[in-house]
Amino acid sequence: MRFLKGVANVLKAVWVKGQRSTTGKDLVVGFVAGVVNVLLTTPLWVVNTRLKLQGAKFRNEDIVPMNYKGIIDAFHQIIGDEGISALWNGTFPSLLLVFNLAIQFMFYEGLKRQLLKKRIKLSSLGVFIIGAVAKATATTLTYPMQTVQSILRFGRHRLNPENRTLGSLQNILYLLHQRVRHFGILGLYKGLEAKLLQTVLTAALMFLVYEKLTAATFTVVGLQRAHKH
């Protein structure tokens, strides 16, 4: 989260260059930062997901379980058995989920900008609430895709006749359809409450910490410049 926020602000500083920021620009910056984040971190998420779920029993017999001794062994087995591209399993839905990050960033910057326009000084509680609202909105809108993403990251699927990972748009739509078929529309949001508790609090705290660090940095830089003059 801090990495993503840092990338977003670097891109924003380079692109905007003192110009007036808009909702559209915030969305584009958030999207680009999200793409960079996905491409760099997906291999780690794939390994992390498989390590956490190995040994678990699943009702869905279509998913093939895997066993790993540790992080290095997981990387070794995945590359050896499935090819290096398997480390980017679920990249397609992850890229679609960049909209989660883009929406979150857009809502956060938009709400903050509206408050600043009204000359309302943002308190720590204000930053926390804005961050929480932004993350809750983004998570709720994109949660069905996150469910598919988790399935793809876990491993191979027996329904795939060519024994490849399910990464195409057609297979993503198939998994969504299967979810609705077995659990109904609400099945797309199964576990959303736990996800909101996890991500909303984390994101809100990260935004708060980031704003505090940014303010402290600008204060130090300002004092140094004043001292030189």
mmCIF file of C-alpha atoms in Angstrom:
data_model
loop_
_atom_site.group_PDB
_atom_site.id
_atom_site.type_symbol
_atom_site.label_atom_id
_atom_site.label_comp_id
_atom_site.label_asym_id
_atom_site.label_seq_id
_atom_site.Cartn_x
_atom_site.Cartn_y
_atom_site.Cartn_z
ATOM 1 C CA MET A 1 0.000 0.000 0.000
ATOM 2 C CA ARG A 2 2.775 2.451 0.900
ATOM 3 C CA PHE A 3 4.673 1.393 -2.230
ATOM 4 C CA LEU A 4 1.591 1.993 -4.381
ATOM 5 C CA LYS A 5 0.889 5.351 -2.773
ATOM 6 C CA GLY A 6 4.520 6.358 -3.335
ATOM 7 C CA VAL A 7 4.420 5.354 -7.020
ATOM 8 C CA ALA A 8 1.129 7.193 -7.480
ATOM 9 C CA ASN A 9 2.467 10.395 -5.994
ATOM 10 C CA VAL A 10 5.688 10.247 -8.040
ATOM 11 C CA LEU A 11 3.632 9.821 -11.210
ATOM 12 C CA LYS A 12 1.282 12.591 -10.120
ATOM 13 C CA ALA A 13 4.180 14.968 -9.442
ATOM 14 C CA VAL A 14 5.771 14.232 -12.828
ATOM 15 C CA TRP A 15 2.559 14.457 -14.844
ATOM 16 C CA VAL A 16 0.703 17.299 -13.137
ATOM 17 C CA LYS A 17 3.793 19.481 -12.484
ATOM 18 C CA GLY A 18 2.017 22.146 -10.478
ATOM 19 C CA GLN A 19 -1.112 22.125 -12.616
ATOM 20 C CA ARG A 20 -4.536 21.718 -11.074
ATOM 21 C CA SER A 21 -5.293 18.105 -10.228
ATOM 22 C CA THR A 22 -8.600 16.653 -11.443
ATOM 23 C CA THR A 23 -10.594 13.494 -10.769
ATOM 24 C CA GLY A 24 -9.719 12.164 -14.220
ATOM 25 C CA LYS A 25 -6.000 12.684 -13.679
ATOM 26 C CA ASP A 26 -6.217 11.058 -10.257
ATOM 27 C CA LEU A 27 -7.899 8.017 -11.827
ATOM 28 C CA VAL A 28 -5.255 7.676 -14.564
ATOM 29 C CA VAL A 29 -2.370 8.086 -12.094
ATOM 30 C CA GLY A 30 -3.910 5.534 -9.771
ATOM 31 C CA PHE A 31 -4.416 3.096 -12.655
ATOM 32 C CA VAL A 32 -0.827 3.363 -13.925
ATOM 33 C CA ALA A 33 0.572 3.006 -10.415
ATOM 34 C CA GLY A 34 -1.633 -0.045 -9.917
ATOM 35 C CA VAL A 35 -0.361 -1.709 -13.108
ATOM 36 C CA VAL A 36 3.248 -1.225 -12.000
ATOM 37 C CA ASN A 37 2.373 -2.636 -8.586
ATOM 38 C CA VAL A 38 0.657 -5.731 -10.067
ATOM 39 C CA LEU A 39 3.487 -6.625 -12.435
ATOM 40 C CA LEU A 40 6.129 -6.342 -9.700
ATOM 41 C CA THR A 41 4.306 -8.091 -6.850
ATOM 42 C CA THR A 42 2.184 -10.827 -8.474
ATOM 43 C CA PRO A 43 4.895 -13.558 -8.194
ATOM 44 C CA LEU A 44 5.110 -12.935 -4.456
ATOM 45 C CA TRP A 45 1.324 -13.082 -4.095
ATOM 46 C CA VAL A 46 1.132 -16.342 -6.073
ATOM 47 C CA VAL A 47 3.679 -18.020 -3.791
ATOM 48 C CA ASN A 48 2.100 -16.504 -0.675
ATOM 49 C CA THR A 49 -1.378 -17.757 -1.629
ATOM 50 C CA ARG A 50 -0.188 -21.285 -2.373
ATOM 51 C CA LEU A 51 1.829 -21.555 0.837
ATOM 52 C CA LYS A 52 -1.148 -20.433 2.921
ATOM 53 C CA LEU A 53 -3.584 -22.840 1.252
ATOM 54 C CA GLN A 54 -1.405 -25.935 0.871
ATOM 55 C CA GLY A 55 -2.782 -28.909 2.761
ATOM 56 C CA ALA A 56 -6.266 -27.384 2.935
ATOM 57 C CA LYS A 57 -9.250 -29.515 1.950
ATOM 58 C CA PHE A 58 -11.494 -28.129 -0.765
ATOM 59 C CA ARG A 59 -15.037 -29.046 -1.749
ATOM 60 C CA ASN A 60 -14.182 -28.048 -5.299
ATOM 61 C CA GLU A 61 -12.490 -31.136 -6.802
ATOM 62 C CA ASP A 62 -11.477 -29.175 -9.893
ATOM 63 C CA ILE A 63 -8.596 -27.484 -8.050
ATOM 64 C CA VAL A 64 -5.326 -29.412 -7.874
ATOM 65 C CA PRO A 65 -3.591 -29.055 -4.466
ATOM 66 C CA MET A 66 0.184 -28.542 -4.282
ATOM 67 C CA ASN A 67 2.774 -29.118 -1.536
ATOM 68 C CA TYR A 68 5.789 -26.894 -0.889
ATOM 69 C CA LYS A 69 8.566 -26.927 1.731
ATOM 70 C CA GLY A 70 9.015 -23.173 1.779
ATOM 71 C CA ILE A 71 9.253 -20.019 -0.293
ATOM 72 C CA ILE A 72 12.313 -21.064 -2.316
ATOM 73 C CA ASP A 73 10.889 -24.538 -2.945
ATOM 74 C CA ALA A 74 7.592 -22.980 -4.027
ATOM 75 C CA PHE A 75 9.342 -20.776 -6.588
ATOM 76 C CA HIS A 76 11.405 -23.770 -7.769
ATOM 77 C CA GLN A 77 8.406 -26.108 -8.159
ATOM 78 C CA ILE A 78 6.199 -23.544 -9.844
ATOM 79 C CA ILE A 79 8.867 -22.626 -12.399
ATOM 80 C CA GLY A 80 9.890 -26.273 -12.928
ATOM 81 C CA ASP A 81 6.411 -27.779 -13.217
ATOM 82 C CA GLU A 82 4.403 -24.944 -14.740
ATOM 83 C CA GLY A 83 6.929 -22.570 -16.279
ATOM 84 C CA ILE A 84 8.051 -19.133 -15.173
ATOM 85 C CA SER A 85 4.868 -17.564 -16.541
ATOM 86 C CA ALA A 86 2.919 -19.371 -13.775
ATOM 87 C CA LEU A 87 4.398 -16.889 -11.314
ATOM 88 C CA TRP A 88 2.098 -14.355 -12.940
ATOM 89 C CA ASN A 89 -1.030 -16.514 -12.575
ATOM 90 C CA GLY A 90 -4.046 -14.292 -12.207
ATOM 91 C CA THR A 91 -2.307 -11.266 -13.685
ATOM 92 C CA PHE A 92 -5.225 -10.543 -16.016
ATOM 93 C CA PRO A 93 -7.851 -10.284 -13.257
ATOM 94 C CA SER A 94 -5.231 -8.506 -11.150
ATOM 95 C CA LEU A 95 -4.882 -5.896 -13.874
ATOM 96 C CA LEU A 96 -8.655 -5.565 -13.934
ATOM 97 C CA LEU A 97 -8.466 -5.147 -10.166
ATOM 98 C CA VAL A 98 -6.161 -2.183 -10.710
ATOM 99 C CA PHE A 99 -9.457 -0.332 -10.917
ATOM 100 C CA ASN A 100 -9.766 -1.103 -7.197
ATOM 101 C CA LEU A 101 -6.579 0.834 -6.535
ATOM 102 C CA ALA A 102 -7.447 3.530 -9.056
ATOM 103 C CA ILE A 103 -10.950 3.994 -7.593
ATOM 104 C CA GLN A 104 -9.496 4.083 -4.083
ATOM 105 C CA PHE A 105 -6.918 6.705 -5.028
ATOM 106 C CA MET A 106 -9.476 8.740 -6.990
ATOM 107 C CA PHE A 107 -12.004 8.786 -4.127
ATOM 108 C CA TYR A 108 -9.336 9.632 -1.557
ATOM 109 C CA GLU A 109 -7.859 12.511 -3.553
ATOM 110 C CA GLY A 110 -11.312 13.729 -4.584
ATOM 111 C CA LEU A 111 -12.690 13.797 -1.027
ATOM 112 C CA LYS A 112 -9.535 15.436 0.266
ATOM 113 C CA ARG A 113 -9.644 18.064 -2.474
ATOM 114 C CA GLN A 114 -13.279 18.894 -1.701
ATOM 115 C CA LEU A 115 -12.500 19.424 1.983
ATOM 116 C CA LEU A 116 -9.486 21.580 1.202
ATOM 117 C CA LYS A 117 -11.613 23.695 -1.172
ATOM 118 C CA LYS A 118 -13.886 24.451 1.771
ATOM 119 C CA ARG A 119 -10.778 25.453 3.732
ATOM 120 C CA ILE A 120 -11.336 22.610 6.151
ATOM 121 C CA LYS A 121 -8.099 21.554 7.784
ATOM 122 C CA LEU A 122 -7.711 17.798 7.636
ATOM 123 C CA SER A 123 -7.261 16.230 11.049
ATOM 124 C CA SER A 124 -5.845 12.756 11.661
ATOM 125 C CA LEU A 125 -9.376 11.472 12.131
ATOM 126 C CA GLY A 126 -10.452 13.113 8.876
ATOM 127 C CA VAL A 127 -7.651 11.460 6.903
ATOM 128 C CA PHE A 128 -8.487 8.113 8.533
ATOM 129 C CA ILE A 129 -12.185 8.388 7.645
ATOM 130 C CA ILE A 130 -11.523 9.500 4.057
ATOM 131 C CA GLY A 131 -9.076 6.639 3.570
ATOM 132 C CA ALA A 132 -11.560 4.152 5.024
ATOM 133 C CA VAL A 133 -14.442 5.370 2.831
ATOM 134 C CA ALA A 134 -12.269 5.290 -0.297
ATOM 135 C CA LYS A 135 -11.065 1.739 0.356
ATOM 136 C CA ALA A 136 -14.514 0.438 1.342
ATOM 137 C CA THR A 137 -16.013 1.791 -1.893
ATOM 138 C CA ALA A 138 -13.271 0.333 -4.080
ATOM 139 C CA THR A 139 -13.325 -3.060 -2.350
ATOM 140 C CA THR A 140 -17.107 -3.452 -2.579
ATOM 141 C CA LEU A 141 -17.157 -2.593 -6.289
ATOM 142 C CA THR A 142 -14.375 -5.031 -7.229
ATOM 143 C CA TYR A 143 -14.775 -7.861 -4.694
ATOM 144 C CA PRO A 144 -16.198 -10.487 -7.152
ATOM 145 C CA MET A 145 -13.038 -10.162 -9.233
ATOM 146 C CA GLN A 146 -10.899 -10.597 -6.129
ATOM 147 C CA THR A 147 -12.561 -13.972 -5.535
ATOM 148 C CA VAL A 148 -11.612 -15.108 -9.050
ATOM 149 C CA GLN A 149 -8.111 -13.737 -8.554
ATOM 150 C CA SER A 150 -7.603 -15.919 -5.462
ATOM 151 C CA ILE A 151 -8.728 -19.053 -7.328
ATOM 152 C CA LEU A 152 -6.297 -18.365 -10.169
ATOM 153 C CA ARG A 153 -3.386 -17.635 -7.853
ATOM 154 C CA PHE A 154 -3.894 -20.906 -6.007
ATOM 155 C CA GLY A 155 -3.004 -23.151 -8.900
ATOM 156 C CA ARG A 156 -4.080 -25.238 -11.844
ATOM 157 C CA HIS A 157 -7.646 -26.208 -12.627
ATOM 158 C CA ARG A 158 -8.680 -29.671 -13.804
ATOM 159 C CA LEU A 159 -11.391 -28.277 -16.066
ATOM 160 C CA ASN A 160 -8.701 -26.740 -18.257
ATOM 161 C CA PRO A 161 -8.108 -29.322 -21.049
ATOM 162 C CA GLU A 162 -4.630 -27.982 -21.840
ATOM 163 C CA ASN A 163 -3.580 -27.953 -18.157
ATOM 164 C CA ARG A 164 -2.891 -24.240 -18.244
ATOM 165 C CA THR A 165 -3.826 -21.634 -15.714
ATOM 166 C CA LEU A 166 -7.227 -20.021 -16.056
ATOM 167 C CA GLY A 167 -6.297 -16.519 -17.040
ATOM 168 C CA SER A 168 -8.366 -15.581 -20.062
ATOM 169 C CA LEU A 169 -11.405 -13.334 -19.971
ATOM 170 C CA GLN A 170 -13.564 -16.302 -21.045
ATOM 171 C CA ASN A 171 -12.443 -18.389 -18.064
ATOM 172 C CA ILE A 172 -12.844 -15.463 -15.665
ATOM 173 C CA LEU A 173 -16.439 -15.077 -16.818
ATOM 174 C CA TYR A 174 -16.871 -18.836 -16.440
ATOM 175 C CA LEU A 175 -15.689 -18.757 -12.826
ATOM 176 C CA LEU A 176 -17.994 -15.834 -12.042
ATOM 177 C CA HIS A 177 -20.907 -17.731 -13.619
ATOM 178 C CA GLN A 178 -20.099 -20.849 -11.584
ATOM 179 C CA ARG A 179 -20.015 -18.773 -8.423
ATOM 180 C CA VAL A 180 -23.461 -17.314 -9.109
ATOM 181 C CA ARG A 181 -24.795 -20.732 -10.128
ATOM 182 C CA HIS A 182 -23.755 -22.392 -6.859
ATOM 183 C CA PHE A 183 -24.221 -19.552 -4.363
ATOM 184 C CA GLY A 184 -26.425 -16.958 -6.071
ATOM 185 C CA ILE A 185 -25.584 -13.289 -6.606
ATOM 186 C CA LEU A 186 -24.657 -12.898 -2.942
ATOM 187 C CA GLY A 187 -22.077 -15.628 -3.466
ATOM 188 C CA LEU A 188 -19.997 -13.079 -5.368
ATOM 189 C CA TYR A 189 -19.654 -11.171 -2.097
ATOM 190 C CA LYS A 190 -19.080 -14.127 0.221
ATOM 191 C CA GLY A 191 -16.475 -13.090 2.797
ATOM 192 C CA LEU A 192 -16.770 -9.382 1.972
ATOM 193 C CA GLU A 193 -17.242 -8.443 5.644
ATOM 194 C CA ALA A 194 -13.919 -9.983 6.647
ATOM 195 C CA LYS A 195 -12.211 -8.419 3.637
ATOM 196 C CA LEU A 196 -13.533 -4.976 4.543
ATOM 197 C CA LEU A 197 -12.354 -5.310 8.139
ATOM 198 C CA GLN A 198 -8.916 -6.323 6.923
ATOM 199 C CA THR A 199 -8.350 -3.881 4.080
ATOM 200 C CA VAL A 200 -10.312 -0.816 5.169
ATOM 201 C CA LEU A 201 -8.528 -0.432 8.507
ATOM 202 C CA THR A 202 -5.150 -1.158 6.924
ATOM 203 C CA ALA A 203 -5.676 1.319 4.081
ATOM 204 C CA ALA A 204 -6.993 4.022 6.405
ATOM 205 C CA LEU A 205 -3.971 3.653 8.698
ATOM 206 C CA MET A 206 -1.580 3.650 5.735
ATOM 207 C CA PHE A 207 -3.101 6.850 4.346
ATOM 208 C CA LEU A 208 -2.825 8.418 7.794
ATOM 209 C CA VAL A 209 0.816 7.394 8.226
ATOM 210 C CA TYR A 210 1.642 8.521 4.693
ATOM 211 C CA GLU A 211 0.091 11.964 5.176
ATOM 212 C CA LYS A 212 1.949 12.393 8.477
ATOM 213 C CA LEU A 213 5.271 11.372 6.944
ATOM 214 C CA THR A 214 4.703 13.636 3.941
ATOM 215 C CA ALA A 215 3.859 16.598 6.179
ATOM 216 C CA ALA A 216 6.911 15.940 8.348
ATOM 217 C CA THR A 217 9.149 15.701 5.279
ATOM 218 C CA PHE A 218 7.907 19.003 3.861
ATOM 219 C CA THR A 219 8.382 20.625 7.278
ATOM 220 C CA VAL A 220 11.985 19.438 7.504
ATOM 221 C CA VAL A 221 12.741 20.519 3.923
ATOM 222 C CA GLY A 222 11.170 23.938 4.595
ATOM 223 C CA LEU A 223 13.235 24.423 7.739
ATOM 224 C CA GLN A 224 16.426 23.450 5.916
ATOM 225 C CA ARG A 225 15.737 25.915 3.114
ATOM 226 C CA ALA A 226 14.923 28.673 5.593
ATOM 227 C CA HIS A 227 18.125 27.955 7.484
ATOM 228 C CA LYS A 228 20.225 28.185 4.267
ATOM 229 C CA HIS A 229 18.716 31.577 3.439
#
